[in-house]
Short mmCIF file of C-alpha atoms and ligand atoms in Angstrom, two decimals:
data_model
loop_
_atom_site.label_atom_id
_atom_site.label_comp_id
_atom_site.label_asym_id
_atom_site.label_seq_id
_atom_site.Cartn_x
_atom_site.Cartn_y
_atom_site.Cartn_z
CA UNK A 1 24.39 -30.65 -55.78
CA UNK A 2 22.86 -28.00 -53.50
CA UNK A 3 23.20 -24.35 -54.57
CA UNK A 4 21.92 -21.16 -52.93
CA UNK A 5 18.80 -21.32 -55.07
CA UNK A 6 18.15 -25.03 -54.59
CA UNK A 7 18.90 -27.79 -52.13
CA UNK A 8 18.86 -31.55 -52.47
CA UNK A 9 16.93 -34.01 -50.38
CA UNK A 10 18.44 -37.43 -49.70
CA UNK A 11 16.83 -40.76 -48.78
CA UNK A 12 18.23 -41.31 -45.27
CA UNK A 13 18.29 -45.09 -45.81
CA UNK A 14 20.46 -45.10 -48.93
CA UNK A 15 21.89 -41.60 -49.24
CA UNK A 16 20.40 -41.44 -52.75
CA UNK A 17 19.26 -38.00 -53.96
CA UNK A 18 15.46 -37.95 -54.11
CA UNK A 19 14.85 -34.49 -55.58
CA UNK A 20 15.97 -30.89 -55.57
CA UNK A 21 13.87 -28.12 -54.02
CA UNK A 22 13.78 -24.35 -54.21
CA UNK A 23 15.53 -22.56 -51.38
CA UNK A 24 13.21 -19.57 -50.91
CA UNK A 25 15.10 -16.33 -50.28
CA UNK A 26 13.98 -13.67 -47.82
CA UNK A 27 12.50 -11.51 -50.59
CA UNK A 28 10.60 -14.45 -52.02
CA UNK A 29 9.21 -15.35 -48.59
CA UNK A 30 8.10 -11.75 -48.06
CA UNK A 31 6.37 -11.79 -51.45
CA UNK A 32 4.52 -15.03 -50.63
CA UNK A 33 3.38 -13.58 -47.31
CA UNK A 34 2.01 -10.47 -49.06
CA UNK A 35 0.04 -12.65 -51.47
CA UNK A 36 -1.22 -14.68 -48.52
CA UNK A 37 -2.55 -11.47 -46.94
CA UNK A 38 -4.76 -10.87 -49.99
CA UNK A 39 -5.96 -14.46 -49.88
CA UNK A 40 -6.62 -14.22 -46.12
CA UNK A 41 -9.19 -11.44 -46.64
CA UNK A 42 -11.10 -13.49 -49.21
CA UNK A 43 -10.77 -16.71 -47.20
CA UNK A 44 -12.21 -15.04 -44.11
CA UNK A 45 -15.10 -13.60 -46.15
CA UNK A 46 -15.70 -17.06 -47.58
CA UNK A 47 -17.32 -18.01 -44.26
CA UNK A 48 -17.38 -21.08 -42.06
CA UNK A 49 -19.65 -23.27 -44.18
CA UNK A 50 -17.73 -22.74 -47.41
CA UNK A 51 -14.37 -23.21 -45.65
CA UNK A 52 -15.64 -26.39 -44.05
CA UNK A 53 -16.60 -27.74 -47.48
CA UNK A 54 -13.12 -26.99 -48.88
CA UNK A 55 -11.31 -28.52 -45.91
CA UNK A 56 -13.46 -31.67 -45.95
CA UNK A 57 -12.74 -32.04 -49.67
CA UNK A 58 -9.04 -31.68 -48.85
CA UNK A 59 -9.36 -34.44 -46.23
CA UNK A 60 -11.02 -36.62 -48.88
CA UNK A 61 -8.34 -35.82 -51.44
CA UNK A 62 -5.57 -36.82 -49.01
CA UNK A 63 -7.52 -39.97 -48.10
CA UNK A 64 -7.79 -40.88 -51.78
CA UNK A 65 -4.08 -40.30 -52.27
CA UNK A 66 -2.99 -41.70 -48.92
CA UNK A 67 -0.67 -44.26 -50.47
CA UNK A 68 1.19 -41.64 -52.51
CA UNK A 69 1.81 -39.28 -49.58
CA UNK A 70 2.66 -42.17 -47.23
CA UNK A 71 5.29 -43.41 -49.68
CA UNK A 72 6.74 -39.92 -49.94
CA UNK A 73 6.99 -39.73 -46.13
CA UNK A 74 8.58 -43.19 -46.10
CA UNK A 75 11.29 -42.13 -48.54
CA UNK A 76 11.99 -38.72 -47.01
CA UNK A 77 12.02 -39.86 -43.35
CA UNK A 78 13.08 -43.48 -43.81
CA UNK A 79 10.23 -44.67 -41.56
CA UNK A 80 8.23 -47.85 -42.29
CA UNK A 81 5.26 -47.37 -44.62
CA UNK A 82 2.84 -48.51 -41.88
CA UNK A 83 4.04 -45.72 -39.58
CA UNK A 84 3.68 -43.18 -42.38
CA UNK A 85 0.15 -44.39 -43.15
CA UNK A 86 -0.83 -44.10 -39.47
CA UNK A 87 0.51 -40.56 -39.38
CA UNK A 88 -1.42 -39.54 -42.51
CA UNK A 89 -4.66 -41.05 -41.12
CA UNK A 90 -4.41 -39.02 -37.92
CA UNK A 91 -3.63 -35.84 -39.87
CA UNK A 92 -6.75 -36.37 -42.02
CA UNK A 93 -8.86 -36.75 -38.88
CA UNK A 94 -7.51 -33.44 -37.54
CA UNK A 95 -8.49 -31.60 -40.74
CA UNK A 96 -12.01 -32.93 -40.48
CA UNK A 97 -12.36 -32.08 -36.79
CA UNK A 98 -11.07 -28.53 -37.23
CA UNK A 99 -13.35 -27.99 -40.25
CA UNK A 100 -16.44 -29.21 -38.39
CA UNK A 101 -15.84 -27.40 -35.09
CA UNK A 102 -14.39 -24.01 -36.06
CA UNK A 103 -17.72 -22.18 -36.21
CA UNK A 104 -18.87 -23.43 -32.82
CA UNK A 105 -15.50 -22.67 -31.17
CA UNK A 106 -15.39 -19.16 -32.65
CA UNK A 107 -19.03 -18.33 -31.99
CA UNK A 108 -19.85 -15.00 -30.42
CA UNK A 109 -20.21 -15.36 -26.70
CA UNK A 110 -22.40 -13.26 -24.45
CA UNK A 111 -20.77 -12.66 -21.09
CA UNK A 112 -22.36 -11.40 -17.87
CA UNK A 113 -21.73 -7.68 -17.44
CA UNK A 114 -21.79 -7.76 -13.63
CA UNK A 115 -23.80 -5.76 -11.09
CA UNK A 116 -21.80 -2.57 -11.54
CA UNK A 117 -22.34 -2.52 -15.31
CA UNK A 118 -25.82 -4.07 -15.25
CA UNK A 119 -27.09 -1.83 -18.08
CA UNK A 120 -24.40 -3.03 -20.51
CA UNK A 121 -24.41 -5.94 -22.93
CA UNK A 122 -21.01 -7.67 -23.08
CA UNK A 123 -19.84 -9.88 -25.90
CA UNK A 124 -16.64 -11.57 -27.07
CA UNK A 125 -16.11 -12.01 -30.79
CA UNK A 126 -13.36 -14.07 -32.42
CA UNK A 127 -11.49 -13.17 -35.60
CA UNK A 128 -8.76 -15.02 -37.49
CA UNK A 129 -5.36 -13.37 -37.02
CA UNK A 130 -4.71 -13.09 -40.78
CA UNK A 131 -1.65 -14.93 -42.06
CA UNK A 132 -0.12 -17.72 -39.97
CA UNK A 133 3.46 -18.81 -40.62
CA UNK A 134 3.89 -22.50 -39.80
CA UNK A 135 7.43 -23.83 -39.36
CA UNK A 136 7.62 -27.61 -39.17
CA UNK A 137 9.98 -30.44 -38.20
CA UNK A 138 10.79 -33.61 -40.14
CA UNK A 139 9.91 -36.38 -37.68
CA UNK A 140 6.14 -36.37 -38.38
CA UNK A 141 6.12 -34.19 -41.49
CA UNK A 142 2.36 -34.26 -42.09
CA UNK A 143 0.85 -34.94 -38.66
CA UNK A 144 2.81 -32.29 -36.78
CA UNK A 145 2.35 -29.23 -39.02
CA UNK A 146 -1.26 -30.23 -39.69
CA UNK A 147 -1.98 -29.48 -36.03
CA UNK A 148 -1.33 -25.85 -36.93
CA UNK A 149 -2.25 -25.71 -40.64
CA UNK A 150 -5.73 -27.28 -40.48
CA UNK A 151 -6.76 -25.34 -37.39
CA UNK A 152 -5.42 -22.02 -38.72
CA UNK A 153 -7.20 -22.54 -42.06
CA UNK A 154 -10.46 -23.58 -40.38
CA UNK A 155 -10.36 -20.42 -38.30
CA UNK A 156 -10.19 -18.35 -41.51
CA UNK A 157 -6.47 -17.63 -41.83
CA UNK A 158 -4.18 -18.03 -44.82
CA UNK A 159 -1.09 -20.15 -44.07
CA UNK A 160 2.50 -19.98 -45.29
CA UNK A 161 4.21 -23.25 -44.45
CA UNK A 162 7.96 -23.73 -44.16
CA UNK A 163 8.55 -27.50 -43.93
CA UNK A 164 11.78 -28.98 -42.59
CA UNK A 165 14.60 -29.15 -45.11
CA UNK A 166 14.58 -32.91 -44.40
CA UNK A 167 10.98 -33.30 -45.64
CA UNK A 168 10.48 -30.61 -48.32
CA UNK A 169 8.61 -32.96 -50.65
CA UNK A 170 5.91 -33.65 -48.07
CA UNK A 171 5.56 -29.90 -47.46
CA UNK A 172 5.20 -29.20 -51.16
CA UNK A 173 2.74 -32.06 -51.56
CA UNK A 174 0.52 -30.53 -48.87
CA UNK A 175 0.22 -27.18 -50.68
CA UNK A 176 -0.16 -28.90 -54.08
CA UNK A 177 -2.93 -31.14 -52.74
CA UNK A 178 -4.73 -28.19 -51.16
CA UNK A 179 -4.55 -26.41 -54.53
CA UNK A 180 -6.65 -29.25 -55.98
CA UNK A 181 -9.61 -28.24 -53.79
CA UNK A 182 -8.93 -24.54 -53.16
CA UNK A 183 -11.40 -21.96 -54.48
CA UNK A 184 -8.55 -19.52 -55.25
CA UNK A 185 -4.76 -19.24 -54.89
CA UNK A 186 -2.45 -18.50 -51.95
CA UNK A 187 -4.64 -19.77 -49.10
CA UNK A 188 -1.98 -22.38 -48.26
CA UNK A 189 1.49 -21.87 -49.70
CA UNK A 190 4.63 -23.86 -48.98
CA UNK A 191 8.03 -22.16 -48.96
CA UNK A 192 10.77 -24.79 -49.01
CA UNK A 193 14.26 -23.96 -47.80
CA UNK A 194 16.86 -24.16 -45.09
CA UNK A 195 17.02 -22.39 -41.72
CA UNK A 196 17.24 -18.94 -43.35
CA UNK A 197 13.91 -19.47 -45.09
CA UNK A 198 12.34 -20.16 -41.68
CA UNK A 199 14.07 -17.10 -40.27
CA UNK A 200 12.70 -14.97 -43.13
CA UNK A 201 9.19 -16.10 -42.22
CA UNK A 202 9.71 -14.87 -38.65
CA UNK A 203 10.85 -11.50 -40.08
CA UNK A 204 7.95 -11.21 -42.52
CA UNK A 205 4.52 -9.62 -42.06
CA UNK A 206 2.88 -12.80 -40.74
CA UNK A 207 0.45 -12.29 -37.87
CA UNK A 208 1.45 -15.38 -35.94
CA UNK A 209 4.14 -18.05 -36.05
CA UNK A 210 3.38 -21.63 -35.11
CA UNK A 211 6.71 -23.37 -34.69
CA UNK A 212 7.43 -27.05 -34.08
CA UNK A 213 11.02 -28.15 -33.66
CA UNK A 214 13.89 -28.13 -31.21
CA UNK A 215 14.01 -25.94 -28.11
CA UNK A 216 17.24 -24.40 -29.42
CA UNK A 217 15.58 -23.14 -32.61
CA UNK A 218 12.38 -22.20 -30.74
CA UNK A 219 14.35 -19.66 -28.70
CA UNK A 220 15.72 -18.10 -31.89
CA UNK A 221 12.23 -18.01 -33.42
CA UNK A 222 10.74 -16.38 -30.31
CA UNK A 223 13.55 -13.79 -30.20
CA UNK A 224 13.14 -12.94 -33.88
CA UNK A 225 9.35 -12.67 -33.57
CA UNK A 226 9.71 -10.44 -30.50
CA UNK A 227 11.32 -7.77 -32.73
CA UNK A 228 7.99 -7.11 -34.38
CA UNK A 229 5.67 -8.42 -31.65
CA UNK A 230 4.62 -11.48 -33.65
CA UNK A 231 2.93 -13.91 -31.24
CA UNK A 232 4.22 -17.47 -31.28
CA UNK A 233 3.16 -21.01 -30.47
CA UNK A 234 6.21 -23.13 -29.65
CA UNK A 235 5.98 -26.92 -29.81
CA UNK A 236 9.40 -28.21 -28.80
CA UNK A 237 11.20 -31.29 -27.60
CA UNK A 238 10.60 -33.48 -24.58
CA UNK A 239 12.18 -35.95 -22.18
CA UNK A 240 9.02 -37.87 -21.51
CA UNK A 241 8.82 -40.13 -18.48
CA UNK A 242 6.85 -43.35 -18.09
CA UNK A 243 5.77 -44.29 -14.57
CA UNK A 244 5.15 -47.95 -13.85
CA UNK A 245 3.23 -48.48 -10.60
CA UNK A 246 3.20 -51.69 -8.59
CA UNK A 247 -0.38 -52.49 -9.70
CA UNK A 248 0.42 -52.01 -13.40
CA UNK A 249 -0.21 -54.55 -16.13
CA UNK A 250 3.53 -55.14 -16.57
CA UNK A 251 3.42 -56.78 -19.99
CA UNK A 252 1.29 -53.99 -21.39
CA UNK A 253 3.51 -51.34 -19.80
CA UNK A 254 6.63 -52.94 -21.29
CA UNK A 255 5.06 -53.35 -24.74
CA UNK A 256 3.82 -49.74 -24.91
CA UNK A 257 6.88 -48.14 -23.31
CA UNK A 258 9.10 -49.95 -25.80
CA UNK A 259 7.04 -48.82 -28.78
CA UNK A 260 6.88 -45.26 -27.44
CA UNK A 261 10.68 -45.19 -27.07
CA UNK A 262 11.73 -46.97 -30.26
CA UNK A 263 9.05 -46.42 -32.92
CA UNK A 264 10.13 -43.96 -35.60
CA UNK A 265 13.71 -44.69 -34.46
CA UNK A 266 12.96 -42.84 -31.22
CA UNK A 267 12.39 -39.62 -33.14
CA UNK A 268 9.14 -38.66 -31.42
CA UNK A 269 8.76 -35.53 -29.32
CA UNK A 270 6.28 -37.46 -27.14
CA UNK A 271 8.34 -40.65 -27.12
CA UNK A 272 9.34 -42.32 -23.85
CA UNK A 273 12.93 -41.52 -22.91
CA UNK A 274 12.89 -42.32 -19.15
CA UNK A 275 11.07 -45.00 -17.18
CA UNK A 276 10.55 -44.87 -13.42
CA UNK A 277 9.44 -48.29 -12.24
CA UNK A 278 8.49 -49.07 -8.66
CA UNK A 279 11.01 -51.46 -7.07
CA UNK A 280 8.61 -54.31 -6.31
CA UNK A 281 7.81 -54.81 -10.04
CA UNK A 282 11.07 -53.52 -11.52
CA UNK A 283 12.71 -56.89 -12.12
CA UNK A 284 9.69 -58.27 -13.96
CA UNK A 285 9.28 -55.07 -16.05
CA UNK A 286 12.96 -54.94 -17.00
CA UNK A 287 12.99 -58.61 -17.87
CA UNK A 288 9.94 -58.33 -20.18
CA UNK A 289 11.00 -55.12 -21.93
CA UNK A 290 14.54 -56.37 -22.45
CA UNK A 291 13.29 -59.54 -24.16
CA UNK A 292 10.96 -57.52 -26.37
CA UNK A 293 13.71 -55.05 -27.30
CA UNK A 294 16.03 -57.88 -28.36
CA UNK A 295 13.37 -59.04 -30.86
CA UNK A 296 13.17 -55.69 -32.67
CA UNK A 297 14.41 -55.66 -36.25
CA UNK A 298 16.19 -52.46 -37.19
CA UNK A 299 15.28 -51.44 -40.73
CA UNK A 300 11.91 -53.22 -40.45
CA UNK A 301 10.37 -52.11 -37.15
CA UNK A 302 11.92 -48.69 -37.49
CA UNK A 303 14.21 -46.89 -39.90
CA UNK A 304 17.40 -44.82 -39.75
CA UNK A 305 17.99 -41.48 -38.09
CA UNK A 306 16.41 -39.04 -40.54
CA UNK A 307 18.81 -36.24 -39.62
CA UNK A 308 22.43 -37.50 -39.63
CA UNK A 309 23.66 -34.90 -37.08
CA UNK A 310 21.35 -36.44 -34.44
CA UNK A 311 23.61 -39.52 -34.39
CA UNK A 312 26.31 -37.49 -32.62
CA UNK A 313 23.81 -36.46 -29.93
CA UNK A 314 22.72 -40.07 -29.40
CA UNK A 315 26.36 -41.23 -29.24
CA UNK A 316 27.28 -38.54 -26.72
CA UNK A 317 24.32 -39.46 -24.45
CA UNK A 318 25.25 -43.15 -24.54
CA UNK A 319 28.91 -42.35 -23.77
CA UNK A 320 27.95 -39.99 -20.99
CA UNK A 321 25.62 -42.56 -19.39
CA UNK A 322 28.31 -45.29 -19.70
CA UNK A 323 30.97 -43.07 -18.14
CA UNK A 324 28.67 -42.30 -15.21
CA UNK A 325 27.99 -45.96 -14.46
CA UNK A 326 24.77 -46.85 -16.31
CA UNK A 327 24.34 -50.55 -17.07
CA UNK A 328 23.44 -51.56 -20.63
CA UNK A 329 21.05 -54.52 -20.90
CA UNK A 330 20.45 -54.17 -24.64
CA UNK A 331 22.98 -52.47 -26.94
CA UNK A 332 25.55 -49.96 -25.76
CA UNK A 333 27.95 -47.27 -26.91
CA UNK A 334 28.56 -49.24 -30.13
CA UNK A 335 24.89 -49.44 -31.16
CA UNK A 336 25.13 -46.84 -33.92
CA UNK A 337 25.65 -48.62 -37.23
CA UNK A 338 25.87 -46.13 -40.08
CA UNK A 339 22.59 -44.20 -40.21
CA UNK A 340 20.82 -46.87 -38.11
CA UNK A 341 20.76 -47.16 -34.32
CA UNK A 342 20.11 -50.53 -32.71
CA UNK A 343 17.82 -50.57 -29.64
CA UNK A 344 19.45 -49.54 -26.38
CA UNK A 345 18.05 -50.30 -22.91
CA UNK A 346 19.94 -48.89 -19.94
CA UNK A 347 19.25 -49.22 -16.24
CA UNK A 348 20.53 -47.38 -13.17
CA UNK A 349 21.23 -44.29 -15.23
CA UNK A 350 22.47 -41.36 -13.09
CA UNK A 351 19.86 -38.61 -13.06
CA UNK A 352 22.51 -36.01 -13.94
CA UNK A 353 23.67 -37.76 -17.11
CA UNK A 354 22.65 -36.20 -20.42
CA UNK A 355 20.72 -39.39 -21.22
CA UNK A 356 18.36 -38.29 -18.42
CA UNK A 357 18.43 -34.52 -18.78
CA UNK A 358 18.52 -33.84 -22.56
CA UNK A 359 16.31 -35.03 -25.41
CA UNK A 360 18.12 -38.01 -27.02
CA UNK A 361 15.76 -38.55 -29.98
CA UNK A 362 17.01 -42.06 -30.65
CA UNK A 363 15.82 -45.64 -29.97
CA UNK A 364 17.20 -45.64 -26.45
CA UNK A 365 15.44 -46.03 -23.12
CA UNK A 366 16.73 -45.35 -19.62
CA UNK A 367 15.04 -47.29 -16.82
CA UNK A 368 15.49 -46.36 -13.17
CA UNK A 369 13.98 -48.08 -10.14
CA UNK A 370 12.18 -45.95 -7.56
CA UNK A 371 11.12 -46.82 -4.03
CA UNK A 372 7.59 -45.47 -4.44
CA UNK A 373 5.22 -43.44 -6.63
CA UNK A 374 6.10 -40.14 -4.93
CA UNK A 375 9.71 -40.59 -5.97
CA UNK A 376 8.62 -41.41 -9.54
CA UNK A 377 6.54 -38.23 -9.68
CA UNK A 378 9.33 -36.10 -8.19
CA UNK A 379 11.92 -37.38 -10.67
CA UNK A 380 9.51 -37.08 -13.60
CA UNK A 381 8.87 -33.45 -12.70
CA UNK A 382 12.56 -32.63 -12.09
CA UNK A 383 13.15 -32.33 -15.85
CA UNK A 384 13.60 -29.03 -17.68
CA UNK A 385 11.11 -30.38 -20.20
CA UNK A 386 7.38 -30.90 -19.69
CA UNK A 387 5.77 -32.23 -22.84
CA UNK A 388 4.01 -35.53 -22.08
CA UNK A 389 4.09 -38.57 -19.80
CA UNK A 390 2.58 -42.04 -19.52
CA UNK A 391 1.39 -43.76 -16.36
CA UNK A 392 0.76 -47.47 -16.00
CA UNK A 393 -1.44 -48.28 -13.01
CA UNK A 394 -4.75 -50.10 -12.63
CA UNK A 395 -6.06 -47.89 -9.82
CA UNK A 396 -3.99 -44.71 -9.43
CA UNK A 397 -3.53 -43.44 -12.97
CA UNK A 398 -5.62 -40.28 -12.72
CA UNK A 399 -4.27 -39.37 -9.30
CA UNK A 400 -0.68 -39.65 -10.53
CA UNK A 401 -1.50 -37.83 -13.79
CA UNK A 402 -2.86 -34.85 -11.85
CA UNK A 403 0.54 -34.39 -10.16
CA UNK A 404 2.67 -34.43 -13.32
CA UNK A 405 4.17 -31.16 -14.59
CA UNK A 406 3.53 -31.60 -18.30
CA UNK A 407 1.00 -30.83 -21.01
CA UNK A 408 -0.35 -34.34 -21.74
CA UNK A 409 -0.59 -37.65 -19.87
CA UNK A 410 -1.76 -41.01 -21.14
CA UNK A 411 -2.85 -43.70 -18.69
CA UNK A 412 -2.27 -47.34 -19.62
CA UNK A 413 -1.54 -46.18 -23.15
CA UNK A 414 0.98 -44.05 -25.02
CA UNK A 415 0.71 -41.30 -27.66
CA UNK A 416 -3.04 -41.57 -28.13
CA UNK A 417 -3.90 -38.02 -27.01
CA UNK A 418 -2.25 -36.95 -30.29
CA UNK A 419 -4.96 -38.84 -32.18
CA UNK A 420 -7.86 -37.27 -30.25
CA UNK A 421 -8.55 -34.06 -32.11
CA UNK A 422 -10.70 -32.49 -29.38
CA UNK A 423 -7.91 -32.23 -26.79
CA UNK A 424 -5.08 -29.68 -26.75
CA UNK A 425 -1.51 -30.73 -27.50
CA UNK A 426 1.54 -28.91 -26.16
CA UNK A 427 3.94 -28.58 -23.29
CA UNK A 428 5.42 -26.44 -20.57
CA UNK A 429 8.98 -25.38 -19.63
CA UNK A 430 11.54 -26.17 -22.39
CA UNK A 431 8.84 -28.06 -24.27
CA UNK A 432 7.30 -24.77 -25.30
CA UNK A 433 4.08 -22.84 -24.87
CA UNK A 434 0.75 -22.41 -26.57
CA UNK A 435 -1.35 -25.30 -27.83
CA UNK A 436 -2.32 -27.00 -31.07
CA UNK A 437 -5.39 -29.28 -31.51
CA UNK A 438 -8.79 -28.98 -29.87
CA UNK A 439 -10.63 -25.76 -29.14
CA UNK A 440 -7.55 -24.34 -27.41
CA UNK A 441 -5.47 -25.02 -30.51
CA UNK A 442 -7.97 -23.43 -32.86
CA UNK A 443 -8.28 -20.33 -30.67
CA UNK A 444 -4.49 -19.84 -30.96
CA UNK A 445 -5.09 -18.68 -34.53
CA UNK A 446 -7.74 -16.14 -33.56
CA UNK A 447 -7.86 -13.04 -31.44
CA UNK A 448 -10.59 -12.01 -29.05
CA UNK A 449 -12.47 -8.80 -29.67
CA UNK A 450 -14.54 -7.57 -26.75
CA UNK A 451 -17.62 -5.57 -27.69
CA UNK A 452 -19.77 -3.87 -25.09
CA UNK A 453 -22.96 -1.98 -25.79
CA UNK A 454 -25.35 0.14 -23.69
CA UNK A 455 -28.61 -1.80 -23.33
CA UNK A 456 -30.51 1.04 -21.68
CA UNK A 457 -29.61 4.41 -20.28
CA UNK A 458 -29.35 5.01 -16.55
CA UNK A 459 -29.24 8.44 -14.90
CA UNK A 460 -25.66 7.85 -13.74
CA UNK A 461 -22.59 8.57 -15.86
CA UNK A 462 -19.17 7.25 -14.90
CA UNK A 463 -17.08 7.96 -18.02
CA UNK A 464 -17.92 11.58 -18.59
CA UNK A 465 -16.77 14.96 -17.31
CA UNK A 466 -20.43 15.40 -16.39
CA UNK A 467 -20.04 12.75 -13.69
CA UNK A 468 -21.84 13.88 -10.53
CA UNK A 469 -21.11 13.41 -6.84
CA UNK A 470 -24.21 11.18 -6.75
CA UNK A 471 -22.70 8.82 -9.36
CA UNK A 472 -19.52 8.54 -7.30
CA UNK A 473 -21.52 7.87 -4.15
CA UNK A 474 -23.62 5.18 -5.84
CA UNK A 475 -20.43 3.57 -7.14
CA UNK A 476 -18.67 3.45 -3.75
CA UNK A 477 -21.83 2.21 -2.01
CA UNK A 478 -22.28 -0.55 -4.57
CA UNK A 479 -18.62 -1.58 -4.37
CA UNK A 480 -18.86 -1.72 -0.59
CA UNK A 481 -21.98 -3.87 -0.79
CA UNK A 482 -20.54 -6.27 -3.33
CA UNK A 483 -16.92 -6.59 -2.18
CA UNK A 484 -16.72 -5.19 1.36
CA UNK A 485 -18.24 -8.09 3.27
CA UNK A 486 -15.46 -10.64 3.11
CA UNK A 487 -13.23 -9.20 5.84
CA UNK A 488 -15.85 -10.32 8.39
CA UNK A 489 -15.24 -13.94 7.39
CA UNK A 490 -12.02 -14.66 9.26
CA UNK A 491 -11.53 -18.30 8.30
P1 NAD B 1 14.77 -27.85 -35.76
O1 NAD B 1 14.60 -26.93 -34.63
O2 NAD B 1 16.14 -28.18 -36.21
O3 NAD B 1 14.03 -27.30 -37.06
C1 NAD B 1 12.63 -27.05 -37.07
C2 NAD B 1 12.31 -26.11 -38.21
O4 NAD B 1 12.86 -24.82 -37.93
C3 NAD B 1 12.90 -26.52 -39.56
O5 NAD B 1 11.93 -26.29 -40.56
C4 NAD B 1 14.09 -25.59 -39.72
O6 NAD B 1 14.43 -25.34 -41.05
C5 NAD B 1 13.55 -24.34 -39.06
N1 NAD B 1 14.58 -23.40 -38.59
C6 NAD B 1 15.88 -23.65 -38.27
N2 NAD B 1 16.48 -22.52 -37.83
C7 NAD B 1 15.55 -21.54 -37.88
C8 NAD B 1 15.54 -20.15 -37.53
N3 NAD B 1 16.63 -19.56 -37.05
N4 NAD B 1 14.39 -19.47 -37.68
C9 NAD B 1 13.27 -20.07 -38.13
N5 NAD B 1 13.21 -21.36 -38.49
C10 NAD B 1 14.33 -22.10 -38.35
O7 NAD B 1 13.95 -29.15 -35.36
P2 NAD B 1 13.86 -30.54 -36.13
O8 NAD B 1 15.17 -31.24 -35.96
O9 NAD B 1 13.34 -30.32 -37.50
O10 NAD B 1 12.73 -31.29 -35.31
C11 NAD B 1 12.98 -32.12 -34.22
C12 NAD B 1 12.58 -31.43 -32.94
O11 NAD B 1 11.19 -31.11 -33.01
C13 NAD B 1 12.73 -32.32 -31.73
O12 NAD B 1 13.26 -31.57 -30.68
C14 NAD B 1 11.29 -32.74 -31.43
O13 NAD B 1 11.08 -33.10 -30.10
C15 NAD B 1 10.56 -31.52 -31.82
N6 NAD B 1 9.14 -31.80 -32.08
C16 NAD B 1 8.21 -31.30 -31.23
C17 NAD B 1 6.86 -31.59 -31.43
C18 NAD B 1 5.80 -31.03 -30.52
O14 NAD B 1 4.66 -31.00 -30.94
N7 NAD B 1 6.11 -30.60 -29.31
C19 NAD B 1 6.48 -32.38 -32.52
C20 NAD B 1 7.46 -32.87 -33.36
C21 NAD B 1 8.79 -32.57 -33.14
#
């Protein structure tokens, strides 16, 4: 039984209670954040080389215990063990990348001081922000928060992690495993709990919040953080399109689009939810993907909905699409069976139905035919979301990608940008802002400090009450010379 002090976590496949976890109160969260501040000072002083050693040992520890953590993910999320293992592998790779690249990314940079300030040396330094609060979702309970945790730690921050209440065990395991390699306490702490625990983190003395979850919660997090000017990274939902061009490898497109839509029971922020297929190849594409979808085995190829309340959202999107005239080629409004959802493939789905406008987060895929690529791009970009997209085309992939309003595009593949640690991950519009992964992601957990220094004295002073008429004249003459010429160039 859940109480205020504790809450229970169920196996979504059987409903069986797995364990009970502490529901951290606001005061307890504040206390943890204070302790993290002390640890942050020591962790920063520890230096890049020593931090790298700790993080690489952590990556090795997780690798050694990969089976244990994968099984925990399997039981908390209900996803197949193979999917959990894949997720853990990618998370390990991110730790290693962040550990090895932090020093180079945060190196001091000399910048040109410009003609006006030619006697100055200009430099940009990078410092960790201090304590980063990471709030995570349940759908990829190790991969997703690791995109913030590993990069924040590598940059020299302490981290307080609030995992989803649907995957508290994985969150606790992360902090416990880090403790096995940590040189001292409180560098990475997990605070388990419900929504109020997350809220407490946004009201605490953290220096940054890195949130991954729904757009609805992201807005609350951003509003709460605004009260005390805490900067935020928001990684939210998506309504990712797949574009299938007439020169696409149709079998490959169908195979990947289906996996992208249905793997993890469709509970992927970067999962395909809409397909725009060019008319001339639409029949073939629909035929192939429909056959493949009919072969999927629910409970083996993917598990149940991890969060029971999502089933109502999926049902409402299916009903809405049906009432607006969508045709169901696989499954339909009756595809929800207990906690499991059978595959659903719909075609001719009206663009204004919720199945096309809102994140469904279930194993459903809407396929609409388009007359040409321009229409596919226009419809893809018409969404309020802008997380990721996939393009299938032998010749035009990069050209199409460059016109898509979203944070990530994969060509003739799906998802794989998430496994490439050097590239940033994140979205635009309702999909959030800020980035995790890559240099951009690491820099999110730092701040820039500009330092300028006089290299040699010149007889002119600009920032003094002793400024002379001569200084002013030199300044205006120089400005004229540097910037005054362009009006002559009419074209
Ligand atoms: P959610 O918004 O319900 O919860 C996310 C986290 O926020 C949980 O830990 C929750 O306890 C916490 N929370 C809830 N209310 C809060 C509040 N008022 N203040 C602070 N924290 C609060 O999301 P979810 O259902 O756990 O995750 C699924 C969503 O996450 C989907 O929309 C999915 O697309 C998105 N997601 C995005 C990415 C990405 O990188 N863009 C990755 C994975 C998942």
